[in-house]
Each structure stands twice: as structure tokens, then as C-alpha cells.
XYZ file of C-alpha atoms in Angstrom:
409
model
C 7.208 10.486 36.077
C 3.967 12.017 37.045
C 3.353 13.693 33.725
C 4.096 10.749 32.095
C 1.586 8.877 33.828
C -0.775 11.662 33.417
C -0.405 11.616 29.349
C -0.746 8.119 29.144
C -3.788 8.038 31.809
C -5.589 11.141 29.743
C -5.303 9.066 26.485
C -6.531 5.936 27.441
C -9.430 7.515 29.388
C -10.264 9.709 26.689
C -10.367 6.696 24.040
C -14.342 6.251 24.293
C -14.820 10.154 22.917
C -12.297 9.761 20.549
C -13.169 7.290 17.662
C -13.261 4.356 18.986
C -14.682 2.194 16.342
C -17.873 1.556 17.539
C -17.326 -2.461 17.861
C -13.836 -2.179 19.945
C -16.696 -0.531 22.493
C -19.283 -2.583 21.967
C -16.979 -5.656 22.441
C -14.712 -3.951 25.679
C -18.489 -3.579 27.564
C -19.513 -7.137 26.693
C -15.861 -8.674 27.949
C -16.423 -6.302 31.477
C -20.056 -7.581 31.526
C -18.612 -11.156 31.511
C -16.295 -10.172 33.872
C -19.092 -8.755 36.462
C -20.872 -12.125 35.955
C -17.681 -14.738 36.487
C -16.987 -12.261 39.662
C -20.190 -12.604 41.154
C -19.994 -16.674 40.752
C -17.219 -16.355 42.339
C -14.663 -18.062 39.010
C -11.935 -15.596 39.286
C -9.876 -17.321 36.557
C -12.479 -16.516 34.144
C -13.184 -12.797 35.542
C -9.358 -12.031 35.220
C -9.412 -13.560 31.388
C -12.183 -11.200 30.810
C -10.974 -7.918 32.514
C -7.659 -8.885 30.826
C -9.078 -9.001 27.593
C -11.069 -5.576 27.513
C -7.998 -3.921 29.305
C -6.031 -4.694 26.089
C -8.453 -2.949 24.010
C -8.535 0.348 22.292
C -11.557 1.390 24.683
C -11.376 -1.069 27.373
C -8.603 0.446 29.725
C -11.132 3.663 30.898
C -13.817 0.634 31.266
C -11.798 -1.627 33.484
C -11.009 1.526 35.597
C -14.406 2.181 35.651
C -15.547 -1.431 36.320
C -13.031 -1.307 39.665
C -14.302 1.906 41.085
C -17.939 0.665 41.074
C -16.443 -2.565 42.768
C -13.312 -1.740 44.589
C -14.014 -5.426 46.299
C -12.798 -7.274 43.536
C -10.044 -5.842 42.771
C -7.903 -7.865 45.401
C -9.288 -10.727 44.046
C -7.924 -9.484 40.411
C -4.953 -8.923 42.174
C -4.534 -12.197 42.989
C -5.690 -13.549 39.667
C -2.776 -11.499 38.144
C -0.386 -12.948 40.672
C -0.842 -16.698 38.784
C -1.286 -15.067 35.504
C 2.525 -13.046 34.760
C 3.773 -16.671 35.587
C 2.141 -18.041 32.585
C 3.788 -17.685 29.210
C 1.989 -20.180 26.839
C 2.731 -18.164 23.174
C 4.285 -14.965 22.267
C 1.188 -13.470 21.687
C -0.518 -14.300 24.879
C 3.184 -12.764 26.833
C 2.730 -10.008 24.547
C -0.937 -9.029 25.553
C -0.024 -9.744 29.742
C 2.815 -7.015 29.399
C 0.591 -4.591 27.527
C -1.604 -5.899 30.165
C 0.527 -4.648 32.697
C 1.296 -1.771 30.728
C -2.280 -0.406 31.094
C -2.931 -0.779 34.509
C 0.152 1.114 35.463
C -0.998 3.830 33.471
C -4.538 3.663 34.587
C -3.213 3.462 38.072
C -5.638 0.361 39.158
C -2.530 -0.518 41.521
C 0.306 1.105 43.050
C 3.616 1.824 41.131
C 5.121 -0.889 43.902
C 2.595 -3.591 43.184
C 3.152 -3.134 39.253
C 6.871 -3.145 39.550
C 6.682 -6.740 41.579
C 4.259 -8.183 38.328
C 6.319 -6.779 36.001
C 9.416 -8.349 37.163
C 7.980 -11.162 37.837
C 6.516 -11.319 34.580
C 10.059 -10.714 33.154
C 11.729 -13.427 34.950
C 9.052 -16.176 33.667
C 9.809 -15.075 29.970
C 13.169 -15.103 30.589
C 12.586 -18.821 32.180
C 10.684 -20.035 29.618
C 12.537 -19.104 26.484
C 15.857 -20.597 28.634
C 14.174 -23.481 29.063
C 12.462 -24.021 25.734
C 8.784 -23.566 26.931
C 8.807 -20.665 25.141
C 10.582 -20.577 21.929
C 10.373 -16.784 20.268
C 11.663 -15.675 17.074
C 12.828 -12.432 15.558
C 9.589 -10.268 14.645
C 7.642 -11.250 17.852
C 6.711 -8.413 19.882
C 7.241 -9.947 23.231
C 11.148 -10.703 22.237
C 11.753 -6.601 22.188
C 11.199 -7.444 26.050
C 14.361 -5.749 28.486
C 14.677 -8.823 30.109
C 15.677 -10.850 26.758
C 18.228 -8.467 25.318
C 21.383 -9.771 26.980
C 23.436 -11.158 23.774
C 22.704 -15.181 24.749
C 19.172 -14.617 24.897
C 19.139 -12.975 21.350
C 21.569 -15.154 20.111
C 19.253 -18.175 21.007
C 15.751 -16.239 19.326
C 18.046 -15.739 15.897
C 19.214 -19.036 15.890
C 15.172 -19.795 16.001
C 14.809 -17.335 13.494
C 17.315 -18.880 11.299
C 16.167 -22.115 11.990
C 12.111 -21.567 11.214
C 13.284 -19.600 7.951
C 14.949 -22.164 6.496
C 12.129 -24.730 7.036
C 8.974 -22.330 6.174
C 10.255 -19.461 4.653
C 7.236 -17.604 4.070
C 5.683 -18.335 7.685
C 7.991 -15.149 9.176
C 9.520 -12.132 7.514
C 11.410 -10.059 9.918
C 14.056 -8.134 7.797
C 13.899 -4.837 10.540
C 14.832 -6.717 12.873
C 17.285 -9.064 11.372
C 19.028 -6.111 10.436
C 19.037 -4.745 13.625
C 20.638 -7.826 14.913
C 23.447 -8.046 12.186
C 23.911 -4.507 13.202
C 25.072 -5.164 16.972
C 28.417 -5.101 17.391
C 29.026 -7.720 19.579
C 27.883 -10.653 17.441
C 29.828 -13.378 16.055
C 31.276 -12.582 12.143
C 29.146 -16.339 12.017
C 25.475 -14.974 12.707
C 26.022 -12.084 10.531
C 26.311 -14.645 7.328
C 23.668 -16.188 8.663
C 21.486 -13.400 8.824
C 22.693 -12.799 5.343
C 21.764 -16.252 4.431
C 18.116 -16.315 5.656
C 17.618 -12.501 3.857
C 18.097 -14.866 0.169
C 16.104 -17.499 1.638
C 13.133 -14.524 2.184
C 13.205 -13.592 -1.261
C 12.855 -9.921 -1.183
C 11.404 -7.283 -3.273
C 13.233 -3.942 -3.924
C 11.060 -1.863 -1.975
C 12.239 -4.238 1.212
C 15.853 -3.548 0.747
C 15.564 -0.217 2.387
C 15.074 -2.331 5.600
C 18.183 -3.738 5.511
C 20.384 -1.660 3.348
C 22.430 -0.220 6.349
C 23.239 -3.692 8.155
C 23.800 -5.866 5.081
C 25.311 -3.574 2.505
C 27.105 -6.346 0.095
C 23.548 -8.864 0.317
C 21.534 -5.198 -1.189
C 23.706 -4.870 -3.978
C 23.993 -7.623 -4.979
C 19.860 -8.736 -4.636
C 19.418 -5.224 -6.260
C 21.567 -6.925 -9.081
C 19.556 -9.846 -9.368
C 16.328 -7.577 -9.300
C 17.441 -5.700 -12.384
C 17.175 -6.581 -16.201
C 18.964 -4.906 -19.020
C 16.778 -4.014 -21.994
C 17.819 -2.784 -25.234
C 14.931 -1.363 -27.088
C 15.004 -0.809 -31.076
C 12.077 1.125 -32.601
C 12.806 2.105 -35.799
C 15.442 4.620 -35.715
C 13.303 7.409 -33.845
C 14.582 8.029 -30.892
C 11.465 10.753 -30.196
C 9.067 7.757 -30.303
C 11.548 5.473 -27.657
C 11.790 8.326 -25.386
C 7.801 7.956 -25.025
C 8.008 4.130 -24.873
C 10.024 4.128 -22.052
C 8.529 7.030 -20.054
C 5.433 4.919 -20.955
C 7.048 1.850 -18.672
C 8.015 4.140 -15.984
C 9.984 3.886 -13.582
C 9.648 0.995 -10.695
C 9.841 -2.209 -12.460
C 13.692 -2.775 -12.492
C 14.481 -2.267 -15.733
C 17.179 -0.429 -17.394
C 17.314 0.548 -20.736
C 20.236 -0.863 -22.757
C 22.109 -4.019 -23.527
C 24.300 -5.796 -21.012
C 25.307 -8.431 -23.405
C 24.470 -11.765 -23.602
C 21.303 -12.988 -21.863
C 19.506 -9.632 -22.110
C 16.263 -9.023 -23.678
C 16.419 -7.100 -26.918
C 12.859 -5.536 -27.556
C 12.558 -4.448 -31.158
C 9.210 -2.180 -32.290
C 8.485 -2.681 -35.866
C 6.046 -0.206 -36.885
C 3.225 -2.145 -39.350
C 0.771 0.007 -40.289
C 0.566 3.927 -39.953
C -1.738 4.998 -42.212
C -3.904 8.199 -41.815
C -7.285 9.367 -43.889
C -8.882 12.083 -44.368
C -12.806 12.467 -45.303
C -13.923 15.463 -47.073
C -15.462 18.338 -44.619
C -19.113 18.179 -44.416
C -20.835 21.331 -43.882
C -24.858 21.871 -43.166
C -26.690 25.082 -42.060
C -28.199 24.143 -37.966
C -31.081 26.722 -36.594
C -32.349 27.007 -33.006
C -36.165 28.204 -32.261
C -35.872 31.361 -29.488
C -36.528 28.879 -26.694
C -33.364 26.981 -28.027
C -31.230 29.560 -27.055
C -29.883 30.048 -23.957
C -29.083 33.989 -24.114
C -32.145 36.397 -23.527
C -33.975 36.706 -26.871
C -37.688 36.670 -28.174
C -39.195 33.578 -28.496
C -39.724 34.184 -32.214
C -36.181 34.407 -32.844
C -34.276 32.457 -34.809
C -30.468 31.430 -34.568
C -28.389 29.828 -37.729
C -24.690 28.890 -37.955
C -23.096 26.897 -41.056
C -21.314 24.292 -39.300
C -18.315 22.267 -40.941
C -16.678 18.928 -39.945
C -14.361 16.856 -40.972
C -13.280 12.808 -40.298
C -9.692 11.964 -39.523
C -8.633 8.792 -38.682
C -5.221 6.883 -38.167
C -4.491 3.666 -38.481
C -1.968 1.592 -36.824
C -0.349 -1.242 -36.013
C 3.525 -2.277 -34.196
C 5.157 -5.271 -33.682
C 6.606 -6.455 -30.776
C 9.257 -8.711 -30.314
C 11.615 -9.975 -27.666
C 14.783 -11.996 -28.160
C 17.337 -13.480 -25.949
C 20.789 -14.182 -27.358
C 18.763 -14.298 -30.966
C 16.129 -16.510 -29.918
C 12.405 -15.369 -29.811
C 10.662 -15.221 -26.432
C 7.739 -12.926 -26.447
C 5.730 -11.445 -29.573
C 2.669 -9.529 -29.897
C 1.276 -6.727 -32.093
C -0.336 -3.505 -30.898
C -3.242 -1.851 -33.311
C -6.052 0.444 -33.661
C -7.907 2.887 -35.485
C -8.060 6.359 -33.834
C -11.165 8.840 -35.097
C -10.872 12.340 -34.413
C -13.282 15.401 -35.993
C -12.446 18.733 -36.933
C -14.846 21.200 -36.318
C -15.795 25.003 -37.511
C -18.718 26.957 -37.148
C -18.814 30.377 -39.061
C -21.351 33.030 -40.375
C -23.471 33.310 -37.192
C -27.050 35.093 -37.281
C -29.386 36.165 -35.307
C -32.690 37.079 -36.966
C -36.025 38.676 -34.924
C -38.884 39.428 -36.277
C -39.526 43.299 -37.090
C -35.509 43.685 -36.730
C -34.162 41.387 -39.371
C -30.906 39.258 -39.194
C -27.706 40.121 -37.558
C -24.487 39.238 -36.809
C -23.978 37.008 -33.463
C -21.038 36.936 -31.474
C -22.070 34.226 -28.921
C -22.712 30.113 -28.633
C -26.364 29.410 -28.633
C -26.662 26.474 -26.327
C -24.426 23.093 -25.237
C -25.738 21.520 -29.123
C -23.798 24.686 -31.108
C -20.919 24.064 -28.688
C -20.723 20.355 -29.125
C -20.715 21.126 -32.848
C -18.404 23.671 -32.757
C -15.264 22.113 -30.828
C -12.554 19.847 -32.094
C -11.824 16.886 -30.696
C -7.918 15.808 -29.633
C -6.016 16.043 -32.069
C -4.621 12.506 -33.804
C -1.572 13.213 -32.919
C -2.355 13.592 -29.518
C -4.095 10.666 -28.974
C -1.530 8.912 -30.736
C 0.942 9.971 -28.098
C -1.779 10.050 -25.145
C -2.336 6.247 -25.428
C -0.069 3.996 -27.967
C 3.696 4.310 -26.201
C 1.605 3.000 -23.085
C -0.002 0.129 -24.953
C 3.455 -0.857 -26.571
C 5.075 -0.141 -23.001
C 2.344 -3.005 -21.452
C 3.338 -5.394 -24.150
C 7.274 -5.065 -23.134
C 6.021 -5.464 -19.683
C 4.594 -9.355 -21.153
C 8.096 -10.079 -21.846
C 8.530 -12.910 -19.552
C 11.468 -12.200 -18.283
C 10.714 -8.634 -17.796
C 7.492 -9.357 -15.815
C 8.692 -11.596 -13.613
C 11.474 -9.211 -12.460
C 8.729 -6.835 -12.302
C 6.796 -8.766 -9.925
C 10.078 -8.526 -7.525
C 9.728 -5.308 -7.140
């Protein structure tokens, strides 16, 4: 117990050295500054508001200890302020924030084990009060319903039934699959909640990367929303198979589709290839020279450096159509096209001439120009595979259908 205490007192007194952004401590001193001040007038509700709210901050628990020692006085009057306070439950944040409250001053030791035990339970007795009694009314996903006192199987049975209840009327106000799964997981629930649970999961909507969260509780509602989350797509691109492998490693993986027909109702995505036309311009050639302080290797500064340099213009051009039917009728079309340029370059018959020497034979780049001059680009094919599966793989991803299974996902 004591070495618990100790590593939960050495991290919240270390917080301040630590990374505390620099706000959280700016803000922790103002709220124990306020504090100091309400104390001194003597308003001890607003001095316990104060001390409660830097104590729940990421640098305010060393602070309030701090704040105490210098004025060991007040601390009875805290004391008493806290006495009030665990019986007030207005929201399930503000219970939330008294027992991390209470949490911290255990573990900063501002009162004796005894004293924190008698808030604590005193604190869980009002929750457990209030949610019997409708003053407080939590729901799955609040923090303060995780509370010991509120796990007997009535209590949880009333916060699903909440749950259920605040789903069905505002289903995107809450979204706590975790720990709706973790109640359809308990074995001592009625068959009933469990297809309720189930009920309130379709009401939610889910994506596929959700499922995970409640794949072990609710095994038939995953398949089957995995089902619905999938589209069958058979894609036709002009007998070459080489090209469709591209296509779809284009669309990747992550956007629920599969790749072949499932009968009626599924997309069929034909690529009709348009235009694929490639030309060649005849190679240019032209003789380039570089002065001595031109080149970048030691040489006089009389010298003179010549290269023939050859290039030569390729381009491709092409265009794709793409089209989309369900059960024969058109839903989606769009073309894909561009040119692609590429040059092939070649630099030969290299020379190096000084003055009193003559002209020889060079075996090295001059500078960054010769080297710009003397490199191919990609190749068309390569840039033909590089960036057109991915532009035909976006225009599959237009498919209505197909996008808005995407956006499930």
C-alpha cells in the first residue's frame, strides 16, 4: 500500500518538471491564487471550487499540496467544504471530477487514509442515491458509471436501459460500443438486453474499423454489418489481366471492396482503353563547352571542356473510359487522359583541351549542367505505371455506390 501511494505521490509531484504544458500551470496557479483570496474572505464554497479545480489538473495536485503546507489553517475548513461537496452529484462530469478529486488527495496525502475512506464512501452512496432516484441519470460511456458502487447488475441494468433509450432518440449524441460490448458480455444479463444492445449497435451506424470493439460480444451483429459494409466489384479492362492487377493494387486495400461479381445488384466497372498512342521525335544532338571556371574538377582556368550531347522526345498519349453499371444500367462514367513527356539522353566523345597540352579524353561530369543533360528521365513506361492505374483506381472510387461504402469504413 505504501509503495503504491509513494508512485502515485512521486508522479503527481513531479508533474511541474515534467512537461506540463505550460498553460495547465499557468491556469493550476491562477485557480490556487483564487483559492488564497476566497479563503482569506472567508467564502469557503468558492475556495473549495477553486482548490478542487486545480487539484484535478495535470499540475495542480503538487500545487494544492503546496498551497496547504504554507496554510495548514485552512485545510479544516477544506475539510469541511468537502464534507457538503461528495454529497452533491449534479452531472456525470462534475461526479467524475469529485472522485478524481478524491483520488488525488489520497495520493497526495492532504488527509489521512481514514478521513478519505469516510468521503469516498460517502461519495459512493450519493451516486448510488442519485442514479436510484433519477437525480442522476448516467449512461453507458460516462466515466463516473465505471464507479464500484454502481456495478451491482440493477444499477447497470438501469444505465443501459438509459443508454438504449438516449440512442434511439439522438443517435449520434453517444457512441459507447466498448462498453456496450462489455455489457452484452456479462453473463448474468437477460437474453432481452443482449438484442437490445444489438439493436442500438445498427442504430450507431458503425464503420469497419469500430467492429473490432465489439466483435467478441456481438459476433452474429459483426458479420453481418461487415456484410453490409462490403461491395462486390467485377472489373473488365480489356482482357489484360497485368494492367487489372495494377488497378486494383492502385485502390488498395481498406475501402470494402472485393473484386468480383456477386450477381445481381453489383457494380460492374469496365476500362475501355481510348487512346494509347506513343511518338517519337528525332534525337537532337548539339556540341555544349564549359570555360575552366565552369568546371567543377581542378583544371586551369583556360581550359576548355566539350561533350556532344544527344536527346530525344517521347511522349504517350492516353486516354480510358470508365464506366459503372448496375444490373445493365449506367451509374457512373468518366474518362481518364493525358500526355506523358519523357527525354532520352546521351552524352559521348568527352574532351578536355588546355592550352600548351592539347585535347584529351575525359572520363568525368563537368558540373550539375553536363549532368542534367546527360541523364534520362523515367522511363514512359514507368510513369505510365507510376501514376495512371491510380488515376483510373480514383475514378472507380467515384462510383457512387462504391464511395459511399467507402466512407463506412
Amino acid at each position: 500500500m505504501k509503495l503504491v501511494r509513494l508512485a502515485a505521490l512521486c508522479s503527481v509531484l513531479v508533474l511541474s518538471a515534467c512537461g506540463v504544458p505550460r498553460h495547465d500551470q499557468t491556469e493550476s496557479a491562477l485557480f490556487i491564487q483564487q483559492a488564497e483570496t476566497a479563503f482569506t474572505q472567508n467564502d469557503i464554497q468558492a475556495a473549495g471550487a477553486k482548490v478542487d479545480a486545480a487539484s484535478v489538473m495535470q499540475a495542480g495536485a503538487a500545487r494544492v499540496k503546496e498551497f496547504f503546507a504554507s496554510h495548514p489553517d485552512w485545510l479544516a475548513r477544506y475539510g469541511a467544504y468537502l464534507n457538503n461537496a461528495v454529497e452533491i452529484q449534479s452531472t456525470a462530469a462534475a461526479a467524475q471530477r469529485r472522485r478524481e478529486n478524491l483520488t488525488v488527495l489520497r495520493a497526495v496525502q492532504l488527509y489521512p487514509d481514514a478521513e478519505i475512506d469516510r468521503l469516498e464512501k460517502r461519495f459512493g452512496e450519493t451516486l448510488l442515491a442519485a442514479q436510484q432516484n433519477g437525480t442522476l441519470k448516467l449512461v453507458l460511456g460516462d466515466q463516473i458509471a465505471t464507479h464500484p458502487m454502481l456495478q451491482p447488475l440493477p444499477i447497470q441494468q438501469d444505465i443501459f436501459a438509459a443508454t438504449v433509450l438516449q440512442i434511439k432518440r439522438n443517435p449520434s449524441s453517444i457512441r459507447p460500443l466498448a462498453e456496450l460490448s462489455a455489457y452484452a458480455s456479462r453473463p448474468d444479463i437477460p437474453a432481452y438486453d443482449r438484442k437490445l444492445a444489438e439493436e442500438s449497435l445498427w442504430r450507431l451506424n458503425l464503420k469497419r474499423r469500430e467492429l473490432p470493439l465489439v466483435a467478441d460480444a456481438m459476433r452474429n451483429f459483426t458479420v453481418a454489418r461487415e456484410k453490409q459494409l462490403t461491395t462486390h466489384i467485377a472489373l473488365n479492362v480489356q482482357s489484360n489481366s497485368v494492367f487489372s492487377r495494377d488497378i486494383v493494387s492502385a485502390v488498395g486495400e481498406g475501402h470494402g471492396i472485393l473484386w468480383h461479381s456477386n450477381g445481381p445488384g453489383s457494380p460492374v466497372v469496365s476500362v475501355k482503353e481510348v487512346r494509347y498512342s506513343r511518338s517519337d521525335k528525332p534525337q537532337e544532338s548539339q556540341i555544349i563547352s564549359y570555360g575552366g571556371g565552369d568546371i567543377d574538377n581542378s583544371v586551369p582556368s583556360d581550359a576548355v571542356f566539350s561533350y556532344q550531347a544527344s536527346s530525344q522526345q517521347n511522349s504517350l498519349d492516353f486516354a480510358y473510359d470508365i464506366r459503372a453499371t448496375i444490373n445493365g444500367i449506367l451509374v457512373h462514367q468518366e474518362q481518364v487522359s493525358g500526355i506523358a513527356t519523357s527525354y532520352q539522353r546521351s552524352c559521348h566523345n568527352n574532351q578536355l583541351w588546355i592550352p600548351g597540352y592539347g585535347a584529351q579524353a575525359a572520363g568525368f561530369i563537368a558540373n550539375a549542367d553536363m549532368s542534367r543533360r546527360c541523364s534520362n528521365d523515367e522511363s514512359l513506361e514507368s510513369m505510365f505505371a507510376r501514376h495512371v492505374p491510380g488515376q483510373i483506381a480514383a475514378a472507380i472510387l467515384r462510383v457512387p455506390q462504391v464511395r459511399a461504402i467507402a466512407a463506412l469504413q
